[in-house]
Amino acid sequence: MAERPLDLHGRPLGVLRLSLTARCNLACPYCCPDLEDPPDLLTLAERVALVEATVGLGVHTLRLTGGEPLLHRRLEELIAALQPLRQREPNDPRGALREIALTSNGVLLGAERARQLKAAGLDRITLSLDGTDGASVARMAGLGSPAAGDAVLEKVLAAIRHAREAGFDPARGALKLNAVITRSGNADQLLPLAALAREQGLELRLIEFMDVGNRNGWEPEQVLPAAEMVARIGAAWPLEPVGRTPHGTAGRWRFRDRDGLHLAVVASITAPFCGDCNRLRITADGVAYSCLFAANGTDLKPWLRPGAEAAGLEQALRRLWLQRRDRYSEERQEAAERRPAPAEMAYLGG
Ligand code: SAM
């Protein structure tokens, strides 16, 4: 079996978050997606080669993201082309992909698209929704009016239905809901979002507002700490801690009155989890970032384009991982100083 690299803090590579677009069909002010994609997007064959190379280094889970991944017309084709990596034996020396997941705002997830994604071999979908009324959705998604918010809300609620009907079963963790909470934006939506998730039988993942990029106007005062979110929801529906799975991003809580239903909180600001972070991010134009908060990435295109040496891509990725020392969120806690010009969330894909 090829040797799997460990980074400078002894962390293995396990999860690849691959952005398929930098642009989005929403304009959430906490994210500030690009209006256009970068000129040099990777081709489908280049993306497959990338995933295969990272699987050889230890990646077992692929999360497709953006921008908005459903804007990518060849998404289903990409998922289908990755299936041979899924079908490898667990002890295959080339590595094996265990899971392919998608993070989306759900606006473009119609019934047919959901069925096509399932048929292509997608395992899990996480849909993002930051409110349960038109005004809140509009405010968080950067839309002009509550009516526009209502229209998006309706589409996301339909997307939940379509995903479930296509076979993405929330009881098996195949369908979840993400919500970013900011103090002045949608803190009042905590209980309504939890009520919606409970009604739908979905795990709700509440994300602390993060200082990713340099155009979302992040201020520490706008962060609603995960502990406060849990306390507010726990006061309405008693919760029991389950903990964070190794290498995971979310601390999980069990609703005492609902067998098997969980609430999750991603506390990257107040309780960072860099210590066992196993995630690599690659943008839609092939730049690899070893941390969500990294200022600089490594352009992998030279190793992907025609004429490149076959082994070069894996060597470049291996080098990158062996040199990785990022633990930005923990350092943020240790010293309040900010680093210069980080990359934007929509470019990195969350
Ligand atoms: N458009 C897709 C979606 O809405 O899920 C995928 C990309 S989006 C960047 C992935 C996740 O990152 C979403 O759940 C989004 O809410 C979250 N996100 C974006 N900016 C964030 C920020 N500044 N802090 C915390 N989460 C953020």
CSV table of C-alpha atoms and ligand atoms in Angstrom, one decimal:
chain,number,residue,atom,x,y,z
A,1,MET,CA,0.0,0.0,0.0
A,2,ALA,CA,1.4,3.4,-1.0
A,3,GLU,CA,2.5,5.4,2.1
A,4,ARG,CA,-0.2,7.9,3.2
A,5,PRO,CA,1.4,11.3,4.1
A,6,LEU,CA,0.9,13.0,7.5
A,7,ASP,CA,1.2,16.7,7.8
A,8,LEU,CA,3.6,18.5,10.2
A,9,HIS,CA,1.1,18.1,13.1
A,10,GLY,CA,0.7,14.4,12.3
A,11,ARG,CA,-2.7,14.7,10.7
A,12,PRO,CA,-3.7,12.4,7.8
A,13,LEU,CA,-5.6,13.5,4.7
A,14,GLY,CA,-9.2,12.2,4.7
A,15,VAL,CA,-11.7,14.6,3.1
A,16,LEU,CA,-11.6,16.5,-0.1
A,17,ARG,CA,-13.9,19.5,-0.6
A,18,LEU,CA,-14.0,20.2,-4.3
A,19,SER,CA,-15.6,23.4,-5.5
A,20,LEU,CA,-17.2,23.1,-8.9
A,21,THR,CA,-18.0,26.8,-9.3
A,22,ALA,CA,-17.0,30.0,-7.5
A,23,ARG,CA,-20.2,31.8,-8.6
A,24,CYS,CA,-23.6,31.3,-6.8
A,25,ASN,CA,-27.2,31.9,-7.6
A,26,LEU,CA,-27.6,33.6,-4.2
A,27,ALA,CA,-25.6,36.5,-2.8
A,28,CYS,CA,-25.4,35.8,1.0
A,29,PRO,CA,-23.6,38.8,2.5
A,30,TYR,CA,-21.7,36.6,5.0
A,31,CYS,CA,-20.3,34.6,2.1
A,32,CYS,CA,-20.0,37.1,-0.8
A,33,PRO,CA,-19.8,34.7,-3.7
A,34,ASP,CA,-18.2,35.7,-7.0
A,35,LEU,CA,-20.4,37.0,-9.8
A,36,GLU,CA,-18.4,35.2,-12.4
A,37,ASP,CA,-16.4,32.0,-12.4
A,38,PRO,CA,-12.7,32.2,-12.9
A,39,PRO,CA,-11.6,31.9,-16.5
A,40,ASP,CA,-9.7,28.6,-16.2
A,41,LEU,CA,-12.2,26.1,-14.7
A,42,LEU,CA,-11.0,22.5,-14.6
A,43,THR,CA,-12.5,20.1,-17.0
A,44,LEU,CA,-14.4,17.0,-15.9
A,45,ALA,CA,-11.4,14.7,-16.8
A,46,GLU,CA,-9.1,17.0,-14.7
A,47,ARG,CA,-11.4,16.8,-11.7
A,48,VAL,CA,-11.6,13.0,-11.9
A,49,ALA,CA,-7.8,12.9,-12.1
A,50,LEU,CA,-7.6,15.2,-9.0
A,51,VAL,CA,-9.9,13.1,-7.0
A,52,GLU,CA,-8.1,9.9,-7.9
A,53,ALA,CA,-4.8,11.4,-6.9
A,54,THR,CA,-6.1,12.5,-3.5
A,55,VAL,CA,-7.7,9.1,-2.9
A,56,GLY,CA,-4.3,7.7,-3.4
A,57,LEU,CA,-3.1,9.8,-0.5
A,58,GLY,CA,-5.9,8.9,1.9
A,59,VAL,CA,-9.0,10.8,0.9
A,60,HIS,CA,-12.1,8.6,1.6
A,61,THR,CA,-14.8,11.3,1.5
A,62,LEU,CA,-15.5,13.8,-1.3
A,63,ARG,CA,-17.7,16.8,-0.7
A,64,LEU,CA,-18.8,18.6,-3.8
A,65,THR,CA,-19.4,22.3,-3.2
A,66,GLY,CA,-19.1,25.8,-4.7
A,67,GLY,CA,-20.2,28.6,-5.2
A,68,GLU,CA,-23.2,26.6,-6.0
A,69,PRO,CA,-22.5,23.1,-7.3
A,70,LEU,CA,-26.0,22.7,-8.9
A,71,LEU,CA,-25.0,25.4,-11.4
A,72,HIS,CA,-22.5,23.0,-12.8
A,73,ARG,CA,-24.2,21.3,-15.7
A,74,ARG,CA,-22.0,18.2,-15.7
A,75,LEU,CA,-22.3,17.5,-12.0
A,76,GLU,CA,-24.1,14.1,-12.5
A,77,GLU,CA,-21.6,13.1,-15.1
A,78,LEU,CA,-18.7,13.8,-12.7
A,79,ILE,CA,-20.4,11.8,-9.9
A,80,ALA,CA,-20.9,8.9,-12.3
A,81,ALA,CA,-17.3,9.1,-13.5
A,82,LEU,CA,-16.1,8.8,-9.9
A,83,GLN,CA,-18.0,5.6,-9.2
A,84,PRO,CA,-15.1,3.3,-10.1
A,85,LEU,CA,-13.2,4.8,-7.2
A,86,ARG,CA,-16.2,3.9,-4.9
A,87,GLN,CA,-16.2,0.3,-6.1
A,88,ARG,CA,-12.6,-0.4,-5.1
A,89,GLU,CA,-12.0,-2.8,-2.3
A,90,PRO,CA,-11.3,-1.1,1.1
A,91,ASN,CA,-7.8,-2.4,1.1
A,92,ASP,CA,-7.0,-1.5,-2.5
A,93,PRO,CA,-3.4,-0.1,-2.5
A,94,ARG,CA,-4.6,2.8,-4.7
A,95,GLY,CA,-7.1,3.8,-2.0
A,96,ALA,CA,-10.9,3.8,-2.2
A,97,LEU,CA,-13.6,6.5,-2.1
A,98,ARG,CA,-16.2,5.7,0.5
A,99,GLU,CA,-18.6,8.6,0.2
A,100,ILE,CA,-19.6,11.4,-2.2
A,101,ALA,CA,-21.6,14.3,-0.6
A,102,LEU,CA,-23.0,17.6,-2.0
A,103,THR,CA,-23.5,20.9,-0.2
A,104,SER,CA,-26.1,23.1,-2.0
A,105,ASN,CA,-28.5,25.9,-1.4
A,106,GLY,CA,-31.1,23.7,-3.0
A,107,VAL,CA,-32.7,26.4,-5.2
A,108,LEU,CA,-32.0,24.3,-8.3
A,109,LEU,CA,-32.9,20.9,-6.8
A,110,GLY,CA,-36.0,19.9,-8.7
A,111,ALA,CA,-37.5,16.4,-8.5
A,112,GLU,CA,-35.7,15.2,-11.7
A,113,ARG,CA,-32.3,16.6,-10.7
A,114,ALA,CA,-32.6,14.9,-7.3
A,115,ARG,CA,-33.4,11.6,-9.0
A,116,GLN,CA,-30.5,12.0,-11.5
A,117,LEU,CA,-28.0,12.8,-8.6
A,118,LYS,CA,-29.1,9.6,-6.8
A,119,ALA,CA,-28.9,7.5,-9.9
A,120,ALA,CA,-25.4,8.9,-10.6
A,121,GLY,CA,-24.2,7.7,-7.2
A,122,LEU,CA,-24.4,10.6,-4.9
A,123,ASP,CA,-24.7,9.5,-1.2
A,124,ARG,CA,-25.6,12.6,0.8
A,125,ILE,CA,-26.9,16.1,0.4
A,126,THR,CA,-26.7,19.0,2.9
A,127,LEU,CA,-29.0,21.9,2.0
A,128,SER,CA,-28.3,25.4,3.3
A,129,LEU,CA,-31.2,27.5,4.7
A,130,ASP,CA,-30.8,30.4,7.1
A,131,GLY,CA,-34.4,31.2,8.0
A,132,THR,CA,-38.0,30.1,7.9
A,133,ASP,CA,-39.7,33.2,6.7
A,134,GLY,CA,-39.3,35.3,3.6
A,135,ALA,CA,-37.8,38.4,5.3
A,136,SER,CA,-35.1,36.3,7.1
A,137,VAL,CA,-34.2,34.3,4.0
A,138,ALA,CA,-34.0,37.5,1.9
A,139,ARG,CA,-31.8,39.2,4.5
A,140,MET,CA,-29.4,36.2,4.8
A,141,ALA,CA,-29.3,35.4,1.1
A,142,GLY,CA,-28.8,39.0,-0.1
A,143,LEU,CA,-32.2,39.2,-1.9
A,144,GLY,CA,-34.1,42.4,-2.6
A,145,SER,CA,-37.4,41.7,-0.9
A,146,PRO,CA,-39.3,39.4,1.5
A,147,ALA,CA,-41.2,38.1,-1.6
A,148,ALA,CA,-37.9,37.0,-3.2
A,149,GLY,CA,-37.1,35.4,0.2
A,150,ASP,CA,-40.4,33.6,0.1
A,151,ALA,CA,-39.7,32.3,-3.4
A,152,VAL,CA,-36.3,30.9,-2.3
A,153,LEU,CA,-37.8,29.4,0.9
A,154,GLU,CA,-40.4,27.6,-1.1
A,155,LYS,CA,-37.8,26.2,-3.5
A,156,VAL,CA,-35.6,24.9,-0.6
A,157,LEU,CA,-38.6,23.3,1.1
A,158,ALA,CA,-39.5,21.6,-2.2
A,159,ALA,CA,-35.8,20.6,-2.5
A,160,ILE,CA,-36.0,18.8,0.9
A,161,ARG,CA,-39.1,17.0,-0.4
A,162,HIS,CA,-37.5,16.1,-3.7
A,163,ALA,CA,-34.3,14.8,-2.1
A,164,ARG,CA,-36.2,12.7,0.3
A,165,GLU,CA,-38.4,11.2,-2.4
A,166,ALA,CA,-35.3,10.5,-4.5
A,167,GLY,CA,-34.0,8.3,-1.7
A,168,PHE,CA,-31.8,10.6,0.4
A,169,ASP,CA,-33.0,9.4,3.7
A,170,PRO,CA,-32.5,11.8,6.7
A,171,ALA,CA,-32.8,8.9,9.1
A,172,ARG,CA,-29.6,7.5,7.6
A,173,GLY,CA,-27.8,10.9,7.6
A,174,ALA,CA,-28.2,11.3,3.8
A,175,LEU,CA,-30.1,14.6,4.1
A,176,LYS,CA,-29.2,17.4,6.5
A,177,LEU,CA,-29.8,21.1,6.9
A,178,ASN,CA,-27.0,23.8,7.3
A,179,ALA,CA,-27.7,27.2,8.7
A,180,VAL,CA,-25.2,30.0,9.4
A,181,ILE,CA,-26.3,32.1,12.3
A,182,THR,CA,-25.2,35.8,12.8
A,183,ARG,CA,-26.2,37.8,15.9
A,184,SER,CA,-28.0,40.6,14.0
A,185,GLY,CA,-28.9,38.7,10.9
A,186,ASN,CA,-30.9,35.6,12.0
A,187,ALA,CA,-30.4,34.8,15.7
A,188,ASP,CA,-34.2,35.0,16.0
A,189,GLN,CA,-34.4,32.1,13.5
A,190,LEU,CA,-32.8,29.6,15.8
A,191,LEU,CA,-36.0,28.1,17.3
A,192,PRO,CA,-38.0,28.3,14.0
A,193,LEU,CA,-35.1,26.5,12.2
A,194,ALA,CA,-34.9,23.9,14.9
A,195,ALA,CA,-38.7,23.4,14.8
A,196,LEU,CA,-38.5,23.0,11.0
A,197,ALA,CA,-35.7,20.5,11.2
A,198,ARG,CA,-37.6,18.5,13.9
A,199,GLU,CA,-40.8,18.6,11.9
A,200,GLN,CA,-38.9,17.3,8.8
A,201,GLY,CA,-36.8,14.8,10.8
A,202,LEU,CA,-33.5,16.5,9.6
A,203,GLU,CA,-30.3,17.0,11.5
A,204,LEU,CA,-29.8,20.8,11.7
A,205,ARG,CA,-26.1,21.9,11.6
A,206,LEU,CA,-25.8,25.4,13.0
A,207,ILE,CA,-22.6,27.1,11.9
A,208,GLU,CA,-20.8,30.0,13.7
A,209,PHE,CA,-20.2,33.0,11.4
A,210,MET,CA,-16.6,32.6,10.3
A,211,ASP,CA,-14.0,35.2,9.2
A,212,VAL,CA,-13.4,33.6,5.9
A,213,GLY,CA,-12.3,35.9,3.1
A,214,ASN,CA,-12.0,39.7,3.4
A,215,ARG,CA,-15.3,41.0,2.1
A,216,ASN,CA,-18.0,39.7,4.4
A,217,GLY,CA,-17.5,42.4,7.1
A,218,TRP,CA,-16.9,39.8,9.8
A,219,GLU,CA,-16.9,41.2,13.3
A,220,PRO,CA,-16.5,39.0,16.4
A,221,GLU,CA,-19.6,40.7,17.9
A,222,GLN,CA,-21.7,39.1,15.1
A,223,VAL,CA,-20.7,35.6,16.1
A,224,LEU,CA,-23.3,33.8,18.1
A,225,PRO,CA,-21.3,31.2,20.1
A,226,ALA,CA,-22.3,27.6,19.5
A,227,ALA,CA,-22.8,27.1,23.3
A,228,GLU,CA,-25.4,29.9,23.2
A,229,MET,CA,-27.2,28.3,20.3
A,230,VAL,CA,-27.3,25.0,22.1
A,231,ALA,CA,-28.6,26.6,25.3
A,232,ARG,CA,-31.4,28.5,23.5
A,233,ILE,CA,-32.6,25.4,21.6
A,234,GLY,CA,-32.0,23.1,24.7
A,235,ALA,CA,-34.3,25.4,26.7
A,236,ALA,CA,-37.1,24.6,24.3
A,237,TRP,CA,-36.3,20.9,23.6
A,238,PRO,CA,-33.9,19.2,26.1
A,239,LEU,CA,-30.6,18.1,24.5
A,240,GLU,CA,-27.9,15.6,25.5
A,241,PRO,CA,-24.3,15.9,24.3
A,242,VAL,CA,-23.1,13.2,21.9
A,243,GLY,CA,-19.7,14.8,21.1
A,244,ARG,CA,-17.7,15.3,17.9
A,245,THR,CA,-16.6,12.4,15.8
A,246,PRO,CA,-12.8,12.3,15.3
A,247,HIS,CA,-11.9,14.5,12.3
A,248,GLY,CA,-15.5,15.9,12.2
A,249,THR,CA,-16.5,19.5,12.1
A,250,ALA,CA,-19.6,19.4,14.2
A,251,GLY,CA,-20.3,18.8,17.9
A,252,ARG,CA,-23.6,16.8,18.1
A,253,TRP,CA,-26.5,16.8,20.5
A,254,ARG,CA,-29.4,14.4,20.8
A,255,PHE,CA,-32.9,15.6,21.2
A,256,ARG,CA,-34.1,13.8,24.3
A,257,ASP,CA,-37.7,13.6,23.1
A,258,ARG,CA,-36.9,12.4,19.6
A,259,ASP,CA,-35.2,9.0,19.1
A,260,GLY,CA,-32.3,9.3,16.7
A,261,LEU,CA,-32.7,13.0,15.9
A,262,HIS,CA,-29.7,15.2,16.4
A,263,LEU,CA,-28.7,18.9,16.4
A,264,ALA,CA,-25.1,19.8,15.4
A,265,VAL,CA,-23.0,22.9,15.9
A,266,VAL,CA,-19.9,23.9,14.0
A,267,ALA,CA,-18.0,26.0,16.5
A,268,SER,CA,-14.9,27.0,14.4
A,269,ILE,CA,-14.7,30.3,16.2
A,270,THR,CA,-15.3,29.5,19.8
A,271,ALA,CA,-14.1,25.9,20.0
A,272,PRO,CA,-11.7,25.3,17.0
A,273,PHE,CA,-11.0,21.7,15.9
A,274,CYS,CA,-7.8,22.2,13.9
A,275,GLY,CA,-6.1,19.5,16.0
A,276,ASP,CA,-7.5,16.6,13.9
A,277,CYS,CA,-8.5,18.5,10.7
A,278,ASN,CA,-8.1,16.2,7.7
A,279,ARG,CA,-9.6,18.4,5.0
A,280,LEU,CA,-8.1,19.6,1.8
A,281,ARG,CA,-9.9,22.1,-0.4
A,282,ILE,CA,-9.6,22.6,-4.1
A,283,THR,CA,-11.2,25.5,-6.0
A,284,ALA,CA,-13.1,25.3,-9.2
A,285,ASP,CA,-9.9,26.4,-11.1
A,286,GLY,CA,-7.7,23.9,-9.4
A,287,VAL,CA,-6.0,25.7,-6.6
A,288,ALA,CA,-5.5,23.6,-3.5
A,289,TYR,CA,-5.8,25.1,0.0
A,290,SER,CA,-4.8,23.2,3.1
A,291,CYS,CA,-7.0,25.3,5.4
A,292,LEU,CA,-10.3,27.2,5.0
A,293,PHE,CA,-8.6,30.3,6.3
A,294,ALA,CA,-5.4,30.0,4.3
A,295,ALA,CA,-4.3,33.1,2.4
A,296,ASN,CA,-2.4,31.3,-0.3
A,297,GLY,CA,-3.0,28.1,-2.3
A,298,THR,CA,-1.1,25.9,-4.6
A,299,ASP,CA,-2.1,25.9,-8.3
A,300,LEU,CA,-2.4,22.3,-9.4
A,301,LYS,CA,-3.2,23.1,-13.1
A,302,PRO,CA,0.5,22.7,-14.3
A,303,TRP,CA,0.2,19.1,-13.2
A,304,LEU,CA,-3.2,18.6,-14.8
A,305,ARG,CA,-2.8,20.0,-18.3
A,306,PRO,CA,-1.7,18.0,-21.4
A,307,GLY,CA,1.9,17.2,-21.4
A,308,ALA,CA,2.3,17.1,-17.6
A,309,GLU,CA,4.2,14.2,-16.2
A,310,ALA,CA,1.8,11.5,-15.0
A,311,ALA,CA,3.2,11.2,-11.4
A,312,GLY,CA,3.6,15.0,-11.0
A,313,LEU,CA,0.1,15.6,-9.6
A,314,GLU,CA,0.4,13.1,-6.8
A,315,GLN,CA,3.8,14.3,-5.9
A,316,ALA,CA,2.6,17.9,-5.8
A,317,LEU,CA,-0.3,17.0,-3.5
A,318,ARG,CA,1.9,14.8,-1.3
A,319,ARG,CA,4.4,17.7,-1.0
A,320,LEU,CA,1.6,20.1,-0.1
A,321,TRP,CA,0.3,17.8,2.6
A,322,LEU,CA,3.7,17.0,4.1
A,323,GLN,CA,4.4,20.7,4.5
A,324,ARG,CA,0.9,21.5,6.0
A,325,ARG,CA,1.1,23.2,9.3
A,326,ASP,CA,-2.2,25.3,9.3
A,327,ARG,CA,-4.1,25.6,12.6
A,328,TYR,CA,-5.6,29.0,11.9
A,329,SER,CA,-8.7,28.8,14.1
A,330,GLU,CA,-6.7,27.7,17.1
A,331,GLU,CA,-4.1,30.5,16.5
A,332,ARG,CA,-7.0,33.0,16.2
A,333,GLN,CA,-8.0,32.0,19.7
A,334,GLU,CA,-4.4,32.2,20.9
A,335,ALA,CA,-3.7,35.6,19.4
A,336,ALA,CA,-6.3,38.0,18.2
A,337,GLU,CA,-4.3,39.2,15.3
A,338,ARG,CA,-5.7,38.8,11.8
A,339,ARG,CA,-3.8,37.6,8.8
A,340,PRO,CA,-3.8,39.5,5.4
A,341,ALA,CA,-6.1,38.9,2.4
A,342,PRO,CA,-7.5,35.4,2.9
A,343,ALA,CA,-9.4,33.7,0.0
A,344,GLU,CA,-13.2,34.0,-0.1
A,345,MET,CA,-15.6,31.4,1.2
A,346,ALA,CA,-17.4,30.9,-2.2
A,347,TYR,CA,-14.1,30.3,-3.9
A,348,LEU,CA,-13.0,27.8,-1.3
A,349,GLY,CA,-16.5,26.2,-0.9
A,350,GLY,CA,-16.8,26.2,2.9
B,1,SAM,N1,-23.9,27.2,-2.2
B,1,SAM,C1,-23.7,26.0,-1.5
B,1,SAM,C2,-24.5,26.1,-0.2
B,1,SAM,O1,-25.2,27.1,0.0
B,1,SAM,O2,-24.5,25.2,0.6
B,1,SAM,C3,-22.3,25.5,-1.2
B,1,SAM,C4,-21.2,26.5,-0.9
B,1,SAM,S1,-21.4,27.4,0.7
B,1,SAM,C5,-19.9,28.3,0.7
B,1,SAM,C6,-21.1,26.1,1.9
B,1,SAM,C7,-21.6,26.4,3.3
B,1,SAM,O3,-20.8,27.4,3.8
B,1,SAM,C8,-23.0,26.9,3.4
B,1,SAM,O4,-23.7,26.2,4.3
B,1,SAM,C9,-22.8,28.4,3.8
B,1,SAM,O5,-23.9,28.8,4.6
B,1,SAM,C10,-21.5,28.3,4.6
B,1,SAM,N2,-20.9,29.6,4.7
B,1,SAM,C11,-20.6,30.5,3.8
B,1,SAM,N3,-20.0,31.6,4.3
B,1,SAM,C12,-19.8,31.4,5.6
B,1,SAM,C13,-19.3,32.1,6.7
B,1,SAM,N4,-18.7,33.3,6.6
B,1,SAM,N5,-19.3,31.5,8.0
B,1,SAM,C14,-19.9,30.3,8.2
B,1,SAM,N6,-20.4,29.6,7.2
B,1,SAM,C15,-20.4,30.1,5.9
